[in-house]
Amino acid sequence: MNWLLGRYSVLFYAMLGNVAFGTGLMLGIGPEAILGGCLLLSLALSTLGLHDFFQKHSPVRANFPVLGRLRYLFESIRPELRQYFWEEDDAELPYSRNQRAMVYQRAKSEFATRPFGSIEAMYDEDFSWLNHSISPVEIQASDFPTTVGEGDMAYQASLLNISGTSFGALSPPAIEALNRGAAQGNFAHNTGEGSVSPYHVAGGGDLILQVSTGYFGFRTPTGDLDEKRFEAQANRSQIKMIEIKLSQGAKPGHGGMLPGAKVNREIASTRGIPEGLDCLSPAVHRAFNSPLTLLNFADKLRHLSGGKPVGIKLCIGHPWELIAIVKTMVETRLVLDFITVDGAEGGTGAAPAEFSDHLGCPLTDAVVFADNCLRGAGLRERVKIAASGKLVSAFDIVRHCALGADWVNMARPFMFALGCIQARSCASDHCPTGIATMDPSRYRVLDIPLKANRVANFHRNTLDAVGELIGAAGIHHPSALTRRHIVRRLSGSEILLADQIYPSIANGQLFTDEPIADPRLAVYWDRVGQDQFSPITPVEGPAGPVAQPRNSID
């Protein structure tokens, strides 16, 4: 039965077809073209089936010749089938259908209101909302700018900007469309670690130059920072701020690699690396190994760039590391202009599953901690906080501003505005929309002017929604939001303000005798110093001293 109707049936009937159709051709029974075509098909199936039957690599194919291959076909299209047919509208994998639809509608400036009421489960745990006012205010269209840095080179950052998008990870027309959209909407575009490409420049929009562990675009042959090349790049008029990338939320503590097959002449020239060889970015910087040397490095970059704002980007891990940086800023007066807090929810083209799923602090908790650190040290007004990591809606922006952010960065929502369909094939170079690929036959379909308009539309319509939200709360600017504006449900019968959930620190409280509500600051503030990222003294645990963590540079 296995041969007639079971697992070997395709192989059996293909071989039977070989005999039948071959005999028919030899005896001249029936049209030769049809018999010949059927014979070729049966020969192909029987050859494939025999190969499957005798091979040793796949037990499924050996036990189910030809039929076993359907498993791989269905697995390959499973994400598409799930997205189109079985996925719930609010299932975030990683972005829900509702979230993607909202971006598409705003990018096209389409009618985006929702009929018949909310579909949110408002009595589920973790549901959050913004408290409104009985005296709402009218907000005029605005970018809600935040001043970053000091002096003539201070930058007016929009409330919403494009997060790091490297040339090579995204295609040439995708980079140019994003930057042209940023120019139209008067907001900034982060270059990502791949440095400034011709396509970033062609767009004409404001750029945030990212300095990664590989120092791409301004590196020496040995992989160190080339100060002269950096100075030439950083003094471009398009460059508005400098961001030192310490880690990213999608894979904190992990370096990156661009396969040599993707390192064409253009990417090699942009990054300053050999053509055709794997492009590796280390997990740590070679230019510094302590809070003090980090701040000295940042000060050097500020000087080389002519005084432009300089900050860091990190996914928060060990709390004492950020505390050490903040404390060193207080002691040395070498102050960063901003800190980009990247949540563990952040996206990337490719990352190990364990790094994406179980490493790094999620964004909400990270923003609260960064805000507490700076506020307790008396630096909150001087050092701005940017938040990034799976933000998409106006409410996401408002909520994180209330928790402590000054502005937010988004990458994947702007990719949706370009036409991304969340196929999750970014690492394969087979992106179906031409956005995350270096294949010219795929990215030729991107119309740069059209996509740039959609990028600008998404930015404008999202900020208009922010204005309506904060206006309903009786507030004129997101900077006036506090944790008392956000309410979170803890159970079916219990709600608390965010101010009651998260520990709060008064301005400069770390220099007083008042009790510190944030236990991380209370424990580590007096145990960190300028010369190492790890605590100076061992921390007492329930069973005695806990082993002192090693310096992250070791």
Coordinates of C-alpha atoms in Angstrom, one line a residue:
M1 CA 0.0 0.0 0.0
N2 CA 2.9 2.4 0.6
W3 CA 3.7 2.1 -3.1
L4 CA 0.1 2.4 -4.4
L5 CA -1.5 5.0 -2.1
G6 CA 1.2 5.8 0.5
R7 CA 4.5 7.6 0.9
Y8 CA 6.1 6.1 -2.2
S9 CA 3.1 6.6 -4.5
V10 CA 4.5 9.6 -6.4
L11 CA 7.7 7.7 -7.2
F12 CA 5.8 4.5 -8.1
Y13 CA 3.4 6.2 -10.5
A14 CA 6.2 8.3 -12.0
M15 CA 8.1 5.1 -12.8
L16 CA 4.9 3.5 -14.1
G17 CA 4.4 6.5 -16.3
N18 CA 7.9 6.1 -17.8
V19 CA 7.0 2.6 -18.9
A20 CA 3.5 3.6 -20.2
F21 CA 4.4 6.8 -22.0
G22 CA 7.6 5.3 -23.4
T23 CA 5.7 2.3 -24.7
G24 CA 3.1 4.6 -26.2
L25 CA 5.8 6.5 -28.1
M26 CA 7.4 3.4 -29.4
L27 CA 4.2 1.9 -30.6
G28 CA 2.8 5.2 -31.9
I29 CA -0.2 5.2 -29.7
G30 CA -1.6 8.7 -29.4
P31 CA -0.2 12.2 -30.2
E32 CA 3.6 12.2 -30.0
A33 CA 3.8 15.7 -28.5
I34 CA 1.5 14.9 -25.6
L35 CA 3.1 11.5 -24.9
G36 CA 6.6 13.1 -25.1
G37 CA 5.7 15.8 -22.6
C38 CA 4.2 13.3 -20.2
L39 CA 7.3 11.1 -20.5
L40 CA 9.6 14.1 -19.7
L41 CA 7.5 14.9 -16.7
S42 CA 7.4 11.3 -15.4
L43 CA 11.2 11.0 -16.0
A44 CA 11.8 14.2 -14.0
L45 CA 9.6 13.0 -11.1
S46 CA 11.1 9.6 -11.1
T47 CA 14.7 10.9 -11.2
L48 CA 13.8 13.3 -8.3
G49 CA 12.1 10.6 -6.4
L50 CA 14.9 8.1 -6.8
H51 CA 17.4 10.8 -5.6
D52 CA 15.2 11.4 -2.6
F53 CA 14.8 7.7 -1.9
F54 CA 18.5 6.9 -1.8
Q55 CA 20.0 10.2 -0.3
K56 CA 20.9 10.2 3.4
H57 CA 20.7 13.8 4.4
S58 CA 16.9 14.1 4.9
P59 CA 14.9 11.3 6.4
V60 CA 11.7 13.0 5.4
R61 CA 12.6 13.0 1.8
A62 CA 13.9 9.4 1.9
N63 CA 10.6 8.2 3.5
F64 CA 8.4 10.4 1.3
P65 CA 10.2 10.8 -2.1
V66 CA 9.0 14.0 -3.9
L67 CA 6.1 14.4 -1.4
G68 CA 8.6 15.3 1.3
R69 CA 9.7 18.4 -0.6
L70 CA 6.3 19.9 -0.1
R71 CA 7.2 20.4 3.5
Y72 CA 10.0 22.8 2.5
L73 CA 7.7 24.6 0.1
F74 CA 5.0 25.2 2.7
E75 CA 7.6 26.2 5.3
S76 CA 9.0 28.8 2.9
I77 CA 5.7 30.4 2.4
R78 CA 4.4 30.0 5.9
P79 CA 5.0 33.6 7.0
E80 CA 3.1 34.9 4.0
L81 CA 0.2 32.5 4.5
R82 CA 0.1 33.4 8.2
Q83 CA 0.2 37.1 7.5
Y84 CA -2.5 37.1 4.8
F85 CA -4.9 34.4 6.1
W86 CA -4.5 33.5 9.8
E87 CA -2.8 36.3 11.6
E88 CA -5.0 38.3 14.0
D89 CA -5.2 42.0 13.2
D90 CA -3.5 42.9 16.5
A91 CA -0.9 40.1 16.6
E92 CA 2.5 41.8 16.7
L93 CA 4.8 39.5 14.8
P94 CA 6.7 41.8 15.0
Y95 CA 4.3 44.5 13.8
S96 CA 0.6 43.8 13.7
R97 CA -1.6 44.1 10.7
N98 CA -3.3 47.1 12.3
Q99 CA 0.0 48.8 12.9
R100 CA 1.2 48.3 9.3
A101 CA -2.2 49.4 7.9
M102 CA -1.9 52.6 10.0
V103 CA 1.5 53.4 8.5
Y104 CA 0.4 52.6 5.0
Q105 CA -2.6 54.9 5.3
R106 CA -0.6 57.8 6.8
A107 CA 2.1 57.4 4.2
K108 CA -0.5 57.7 1.5
S109 CA -2.4 60.4 3.4
E110 CA -5.5 58.2 3.2
F111 CA -8.6 58.4 5.4
A112 CA -7.3 56.7 8.6
T113 CA -10.2 56.9 11.1
R114 CA -11.6 53.7 12.6
P115 CA -15.4 53.0 12.5
F116 CA -17.6 51.5 15.2
G117 CA -15.3 51.9 18.2
S118 CA -12.1 50.5 19.5
I119 CA -11.1 46.8 19.1
E120 CA -8.6 47.1 22.0
A121 CA -9.1 44.8 25.1
M122 CA -9.2 47.6 27.6
Y123 CA -9.4 45.4 30.7
D124 CA -6.4 43.3 29.8
E125 CA -3.2 43.6 31.8
D126 CA -0.7 46.2 30.6
F127 CA -3.3 48.2 28.7
S128 CA -2.3 51.9 28.8
W129 CA -3.9 55.2 28.1
L130 CA -3.4 58.9 28.2
N131 CA -5.5 61.0 30.6
H132 CA -7.4 63.7 28.8
S133 CA -8.5 67.1 30.0
I134 CA -11.9 68.7 30.1
S135 CA -10.1 71.8 28.8
P136 CA -8.3 70.6 25.6
V137 CA -6.1 73.0 23.7
E138 CA -5.7 73.4 19.9
I139 CA -2.2 72.6 18.6
Q140 CA -0.9 74.1 15.4
A141 CA 1.1 71.8 13.1
S142 CA 4.6 71.4 14.5
D143 CA 7.6 69.3 14.5
F144 CA 7.8 69.8 18.3
P145 CA 11.5 70.5 18.1
T146 CA 14.0 69.9 20.8
T147 CA 17.3 71.8 21.1
V148 CA 20.3 69.4 21.2
G149 CA 23.7 70.7 22.0
E150 CA 25.0 74.2 22.8
G151 CA 26.3 77.2 20.9
D152 CA 26.1 77.9 17.1
M153 CA 26.0 74.2 16.2
A154 CA 23.1 73.2 18.4
Y155 CA 20.5 71.3 16.4
Q156 CA 16.7 71.6 16.5
A157 CA 15.7 67.9 16.4
S158 CA 12.2 66.9 15.3
L159 CA 10.1 64.8 17.7
L160 CA 10.3 62.0 15.1
N161 CA 13.4 61.0 13.1
I162 CA 14.6 58.1 11.1
S163 CA 16.7 55.6 13.0
G164 CA 20.0 54.1 11.7
T165 CA 19.6 52.7 8.2
S166 CA 22.9 51.6 6.7
F167 CA 23.7 51.6 3.0
G168 CA 24.2 47.9 2.2
A169 CA 21.5 46.8 4.6
L170 CA 19.0 48.9 2.6
S171 CA 19.2 49.4 -1.1
P172 CA 20.4 52.7 -2.8
P173 CA 16.9 53.9 -3.8
A174 CA 15.6 53.1 -0.3
I175 CA 18.3 55.2 1.3
E176 CA 17.8 58.1 -1.1
A177 CA 14.0 58.0 -0.7
L178 CA 14.3 58.0 3.1
N179 CA 16.7 61.0 3.1
R180 CA 14.7 62.9 0.5
G181 CA 11.6 62.4 2.6
A182 CA 13.6 63.7 5.6
A183 CA 14.5 66.8 3.6
Q184 CA 10.9 67.4 2.6
G185 CA 9.6 66.9 6.2
N186 CA 12.5 68.8 7.9
F187 CA 13.6 65.9 10.1
A188 CA 16.8 63.9 10.5
H189 CA 18.0 60.6 9.1
N190 CA 20.6 58.5 10.9
T191 CA 23.2 57.0 8.6
G192 CA 23.6 53.7 10.5
E193 CA 27.0 52.2 10.9
G194 CA 27.6 52.0 7.1
S195 CA 28.7 55.7 7.0
V196 CA 27.6 58.4 4.6
S197 CA 26.8 57.0 1.1
P198 CA 26.2 58.9 -2.1
Y199 CA 22.6 58.1 -1.7
H200 CA 22.4 59.8 1.8
V201 CA 24.0 62.8 0.2
A202 CA 21.7 62.8 -2.9
G203 CA 18.6 63.1 -0.7
G204 CA 19.8 66.4 0.8
G205 CA 18.2 65.8 4.2
D206 CA 19.8 66.3 7.6
L207 CA 22.0 63.4 8.7
I208 CA 23.1 62.0 12.1
L209 CA 26.5 60.5 11.5
Q210 CA 26.8 57.2 13.4
V211 CA 30.3 56.1 14.6
S212 CA 30.3 52.4 15.1
T213 CA 32.9 49.9 16.4
G214 CA 34.2 49.4 12.8
Y215 CA 34.6 53.2 12.2
F216 CA 33.3 52.7 8.7
G217 CA 33.9 55.6 6.4
F218 CA 36.8 57.0 8.4
R219 CA 39.0 54.0 9.4
T220 CA 42.6 53.3 9.1
P221 CA 43.9 50.1 7.4
T222 CA 44.2 48.6 10.9
G223 CA 40.6 49.4 11.8
D224 CA 41.2 52.4 14.1
L225 CA 39.6 55.9 13.7
D226 CA 41.2 58.0 11.0
E227 CA 40.7 61.5 12.5
K228 CA 41.3 63.4 9.2
R229 CA 38.8 61.3 7.3
F230 CA 36.3 61.7 10.2
E231 CA 36.8 65.4 10.2
A232 CA 36.2 65.6 6.5
Q233 CA 32.9 63.6 6.8
A234 CA 31.7 65.3 10.0
N235 CA 32.1 68.8 8.7
R236 CA 29.7 68.2 5.8
S237 CA 26.8 70.7 6.0
Q238 CA 24.3 67.8 5.9
I239 CA 25.8 66.3 9.1
K240 CA 23.9 67.8 12.1
M241 CA 24.9 65.4 15.0
I242 CA 27.3 62.6 15.8
E243 CA 26.2 59.4 17.5
I244 CA 28.7 56.9 19.0
K245 CA 27.1 53.5 18.7
L246 CA 27.9 51.4 21.8
S247 CA 25.3 48.7 21.2
Q248 CA 21.9 48.2 19.6
G249 CA 18.8 46.7 21.0
A250 CA 18.3 43.9 18.5
K251 CA 21.7 42.3 19.3
P252 CA 23.5 44.1 22.1
G253 CA 27.1 42.9 22.8
H254 CA 27.3 41.4 19.3
G255 CA 29.2 42.6 16.3
G256 CA 27.9 42.6 12.8
M257 CA 28.9 41.1 9.5
L258 CA 28.2 42.1 5.9
P259 CA 29.0 39.0 3.7
G260 CA 31.8 39.6 1.1
A261 CA 29.4 38.8 -1.7
K262 CA 27.4 42.0 -0.8
V263 CA 30.5 44.1 -0.5
N264 CA 30.6 45.6 -4.0
R265 CA 32.8 48.4 -5.1
E266 CA 30.4 51.1 -4.0
I267 CA 29.9 49.7 -0.5
A268 CA 33.7 49.1 -0.2
S269 CA 34.3 52.8 -1.2
T270 CA 31.7 54.1 1.2
R271 CA 32.9 52.1 4.2
G272 CA 36.6 52.2 3.5
I273 CA 37.0 48.4 3.3
P274 CA 38.4 45.9 0.8
E275 CA 35.9 44.9 -2.0
G276 CA 34.6 41.3 -1.9
L277 CA 35.7 40.5 1.7
D278 CA 33.5 40.0 4.7
C279 CA 32.9 43.3 6.5
L280 CA 33.2 42.7 10.3
S281 CA 32.3 45.1 13.0
P282 CA 33.6 44.2 16.4
A283 CA 31.5 44.0 19.5
V284 CA 33.5 46.7 21.3
H285 CA 35.2 50.0 20.5
R286 CA 39.0 50.1 20.2
A287 CA 39.1 53.9 20.9
F288 CA 38.1 53.7 24.6
N289 CA 37.7 51.3 27.5
S290 CA 36.3 53.3 30.4
P291 CA 33.7 56.1 31.1
L292 CA 36.5 58.7 31.1
T293 CA 38.1 57.6 27.8
L294 CA 34.6 57.4 26.3
L295 CA 33.8 61.0 27.2
N296 CA 37.2 62.1 26.0
F297 CA 36.6 60.4 22.7
A298 CA 33.2 62.1 22.5
D299 CA 34.8 65.4 23.2
K300 CA 37.4 64.8 20.5
L301 CA 34.7 64.1 18.0
R302 CA 32.9 67.2 19.0
H303 CA 36.0 69.2 18.4
L304 CA 36.8 67.5 15.0
S305 CA 33.2 68.2 13.8
G306 CA 33.4 71.9 14.7
G307 CA 31.2 71.7 17.8
K308 CA 28.3 69.6 16.6
P309 CA 26.3 67.7 19.2
V310 CA 27.7 64.3 20.1
G311 CA 25.9 61.5 21.9
I312 CA 25.9 57.8 22.4
K313 CA 23.5 55.0 21.4
L314 CA 23.1 52.0 23.6
C315 CA 20.8 49.2 24.7
I316 CA 20.9 49.2 28.5
G317 CA 22.3 46.1 30.1
H318 CA 24.2 46.3 33.4
P319 CA 22.8 49.3 35.1
W320 CA 26.2 50.3 36.7
E321 CA 27.6 51.0 33.2
L322 CA 25.3 53.9 32.4
I323 CA 25.5 55.1 36.0
A324 CA 29.3 55.2 35.6
I325 CA 29.1 57.3 32.4
V326 CA 26.6 59.7 34.0
K327 CA 28.7 60.1 37.2
T328 CA 31.8 60.7 35.1
M329 CA 30.0 63.4 33.2
V330 CA 29.3 65.1 36.6
E331 CA 32.9 64.8 37.8
T332 CA 34.7 65.8 34.6
R333 CA 32.1 68.2 33.1
L334 CA 32.7 66.3 29.8
V335 CA 29.0 66.1 29.0
L336 CA 27.3 64.2 26.2
D337 CA 24.6 66.1 24.3
F338 CA 22.2 63.2 24.0
I339 CA 21.7 59.5 24.7
T340 CA 19.8 57.3 22.3
V341 CA 18.2 54.5 24.3
D342 CA 17.6 51.5 22.0
G343 CA 15.1 49.0 23.4
A344 CA 15.6 45.2 23.1
E345 CA 12.6 45.3 20.8
G346 CA 14.6 47.0 18.1
G347 CA 15.0 45.6 14.6
T348 CA 18.0 44.6 12.5
G349 CA 18.6 42.8 9.2
A350 CA 20.0 39.7 11.0
A351 CA 20.7 38.7 14.6
P352 CA 21.1 35.5 16.6
A353 CA 17.7 34.5 17.9
E354 CA 18.9 34.4 21.5
F355 CA 20.2 38.0 21.2
S356 CA 17.0 39.3 19.8
D357 CA 14.8 37.5 22.3
H358 CA 16.6 37.4 25.6
L359 CA 19.3 40.1 25.8
G360 CA 19.0 43.7 26.7
C361 CA 16.5 45.9 28.5
P362 CA 13.1 46.6 26.8
L363 CA 12.6 50.2 25.8
T364 CA 10.0 51.4 28.4
D365 CA 12.1 50.3 31.4
A366 CA 15.3 51.6 29.7
V367 CA 13.9 55.1 29.1
V368 CA 12.7 55.4 32.7
F369 CA 16.2 54.3 34.0
A370 CA 18.1 56.7 31.7
D371 CA 15.8 59.5 32.7
N372 CA 16.3 58.7 36.4
C373 CA 20.1 58.6 36.0
L374 CA 20.3 62.0 34.4
R375 CA 17.7 63.6 36.5
G376 CA 19.2 62.4 39.8
A377 CA 22.6 63.7 38.6
G378 CA 21.2 67.1 37.7
L379 CA 22.0 66.6 34.0
R380 CA 18.5 66.1 32.6
E381 CA 18.1 69.6 31.1
R382 CA 21.5 69.4 29.4
V383 CA 21.5 65.8 28.1
K384 CA 18.6 64.9 25.9
I385 CA 17.1 61.4 25.5
A386 CA 16.1 59.8 22.3
A387 CA 14.0 56.5 22.3
S388 CA 14.0 53.8 19.6
G389 CA 12.7 50.3 19.5
K390 CA 9.4 49.1 17.9
L391 CA 7.6 52.5 18.1
V392 CA 5.0 53.1 15.4
S393 CA 2.0 55.2 16.6
A394 CA 1.4 58.7 17.9
F395 CA 0.5 57.1 21.3
D396 CA 3.8 55.3 21.4
I397 CA 5.5 58.6 21.0
V398 CA 3.4 60.3 23.6
R399 CA 3.8 57.5 26.1
H400 CA 7.6 57.4 25.9
C401 CA 7.9 61.2 26.0
A402 CA 5.9 61.0 29.3
L403 CA 8.3 58.4 30.6
G404 CA 11.3 60.5 29.8
A405 CA 12.2 60.7 26.1
D406 CA 12.7 64.0 24.3
W407 CA 12.3 62.6 20.8
V408 CA 11.9 59.2 19.2
N409 CA 13.6 57.4 16.2
M410 CA 11.9 54.9 14.0
A411 CA 13.3 52.7 11.2
R412 CA 10.8 49.9 10.4
P413 CA 7.8 52.1 10.2
F414 CA 9.6 54.3 7.7
M415 CA 10.4 51.1 5.8
F416 CA 6.7 50.4 5.8
A417 CA 6.2 53.8 4.3
L418 CA 8.5 52.8 1.5
G419 CA 6.4 49.7 0.9
C420 CA 7.9 47.0 3.2
I421 CA 5.5 44.1 3.6
Q422 CA 7.3 42.5 6.6
A423 CA 8.3 39.5 4.5
R424 CA 11.3 39.1 7.0
S425 CA 13.7 38.2 4.2
C426 CA 16.1 41.1 5.0
A427 CA 19.1 38.9 5.5
S428 CA 18.6 36.8 2.3
D429 CA 19.1 39.7 -0.2
H430 CA 15.8 38.6 -1.7
C431 CA 13.6 41.4 -0.3
P432 CA 10.4 41.3 -2.5
T433 CA 9.9 45.0 -2.3
G434 CA 13.5 46.1 -3.2
I435 CA 14.1 47.8 0.1
A436 CA 16.5 45.5 2.0
T437 CA 18.5 44.1 -1.0
M438 CA 21.5 45.1 -3.1
D439 CA 20.0 43.2 -6.1
P440 CA 19.4 45.8 -8.9
S441 CA 16.8 43.7 -10.5
R442 CA 14.8 43.9 -7.3
Y443 CA 15.4 47.5 -6.2
R444 CA 14.7 48.9 -9.6
V445 CA 10.9 48.9 -8.7
L446 CA 11.4 51.7 -6.1
D447 CA 10.2 55.1 -7.4
I448 CA 12.3 57.5 -5.3
P449 CA 10.1 60.7 -5.6
L450 CA 6.9 58.7 -4.8
K451 CA 8.4 56.9 -1.9
A452 CA 10.0 60.1 -0.5
N453 CA 6.6 61.8 -0.5
R454 CA 5.2 58.8 1.5
V455 CA 8.1 59.1 4.0
A456 CA 7.3 62.8 4.5
N457 CA 3.6 62.1 4.7
F458 CA 4.0 59.5 7.4
H459 CA 6.1 61.9 9.5
R460 CA 3.7 64.8 9.1
N461 CA 0.5 62.8 9.7
T462 CA 2.0 61.0 12.7
L463 CA 3.1 64.3 14.3
D464 CA -0.4 65.8 13.5
A465 CA -1.8 62.8 15.5
V466 CA 0.6 63.6 18.3
G467 CA -0.6 67.2 18.4
E468 CA -4.2 66.1 18.6
L469 CA -3.4 63.7 21.4
I470 CA -1.5 66.1 23.6
G471 CA -4.0 68.8 22.8
A472 CA -6.8 66.5 24.1
A473 CA -4.7 66.2 27.3
G474 CA -4.5 70.0 27.6
I475 CA -0.8 70.2 26.8
H476 CA 1.0 72.3 24.2
H477 CA 4.2 70.4 23.8
P478 CA 5.4 66.8 24.5
S479 CA 8.0 68.2 26.8
A480 CA 5.2 69.0 29.3
L481 CA 4.2 65.3 29.5
T482 CA 5.0 63.5 32.8
R483 CA 4.5 60.0 34.1
R484 CA 1.3 61.2 35.8
H485 CA -0.3 61.5 32.3
I486 CA 0.0 57.8 31.5
V487 CA -2.3 55.2 33.2
R488 CA -1.6 51.4 33.1
R489 CA -3.8 48.6 34.0
L490 CA -2.3 46.0 36.3
S491 CA -5.3 43.7 36.5
G492 CA -9.0 43.8 35.8
S493 CA -9.6 45.9 38.9
E494 CA -6.4 47.8 39.5
I495 CA -4.9 50.7 37.6
L496 CA -1.9 52.9 38.5
L497 CA -0.3 56.0 37.0
A498 CA 3.1 55.4 35.5
D499 CA 4.5 57.7 38.2
Q500 CA 3.2 55.2 40.8
I501 CA 4.7 52.2 39.0
Y502 CA 8.2 53.4 38.1
P503 CA 10.6 54.9 40.7
S504 CA 11.0 58.7 40.5
I505 CA 14.1 60.8 41.2
A506 CA 14.1 64.5 41.9
N507 CA 16.6 66.8 40.1
G508 CA 20.0 66.4 41.7
Q509 CA 18.7 64.0 44.4
L510 CA 21.8 61.9 44.2
F511 CA 23.7 64.6 45.9
T512 CA 21.4 64.9 48.8
D513 CA 20.7 62.7 51.9
E514 CA 17.2 61.9 50.8
P515 CA 16.4 58.2 50.1
I516 CA 16.8 57.1 46.5
A517 CA 13.7 55.4 45.1
D518 CA 15.4 53.7 42.2
P519 CA 17.3 50.8 43.8
R520 CA 19.9 50.6 41.0
L521 CA 21.0 54.1 41.6
A522 CA 20.9 53.6 45.4
V523 CA 23.2 50.6 45.2
Y524 CA 25.7 51.6 42.4
W525 CA 26.1 55.4 42.5
D526 CA 28.8 55.3 45.1
R527 CA 30.4 52.1 43.7
V528 CA 31.3 53.3 40.2
G529 CA 34.1 55.5 38.9
Q530 CA 35.8 57.0 35.9
D531 CA 38.3 54.3 35.2
Q532 CA 36.2 51.3 34.5
F533 CA 32.6 50.4 33.5
S534 CA 32.3 47.8 36.3
P535 CA 31.7 48.6 40.0
I536 CA 34.8 49.5 42.1
T537 CA 33.6 47.5 45.1
P538 CA 31.9 44.1 45.3
V539 CA 28.1 44.2 45.8
E540 CA 26.7 42.4 48.8
G541 CA 24.1 39.7 47.9
P542 CA 21.8 37.6 50.1
A543 CA 24.6 35.0 50.4
G544 CA 27.5 37.3 50.8
P545 CA 29.7 39.2 48.3
V546 CA 28.7 38.8 44.7
A547 CA 31.6 38.3 42.3
Q548 CA 32.6 41.7 40.8
P549 CA 31.6 41.9 37.1
R550 CA 34.5 42.1 34.6
N551 CA 35.1 45.2 32.6
S552 CA 33.2 44.9 29.4
I553 CA 36.4 45.8 27.4
D554 CA 38.4 42.9 28.9

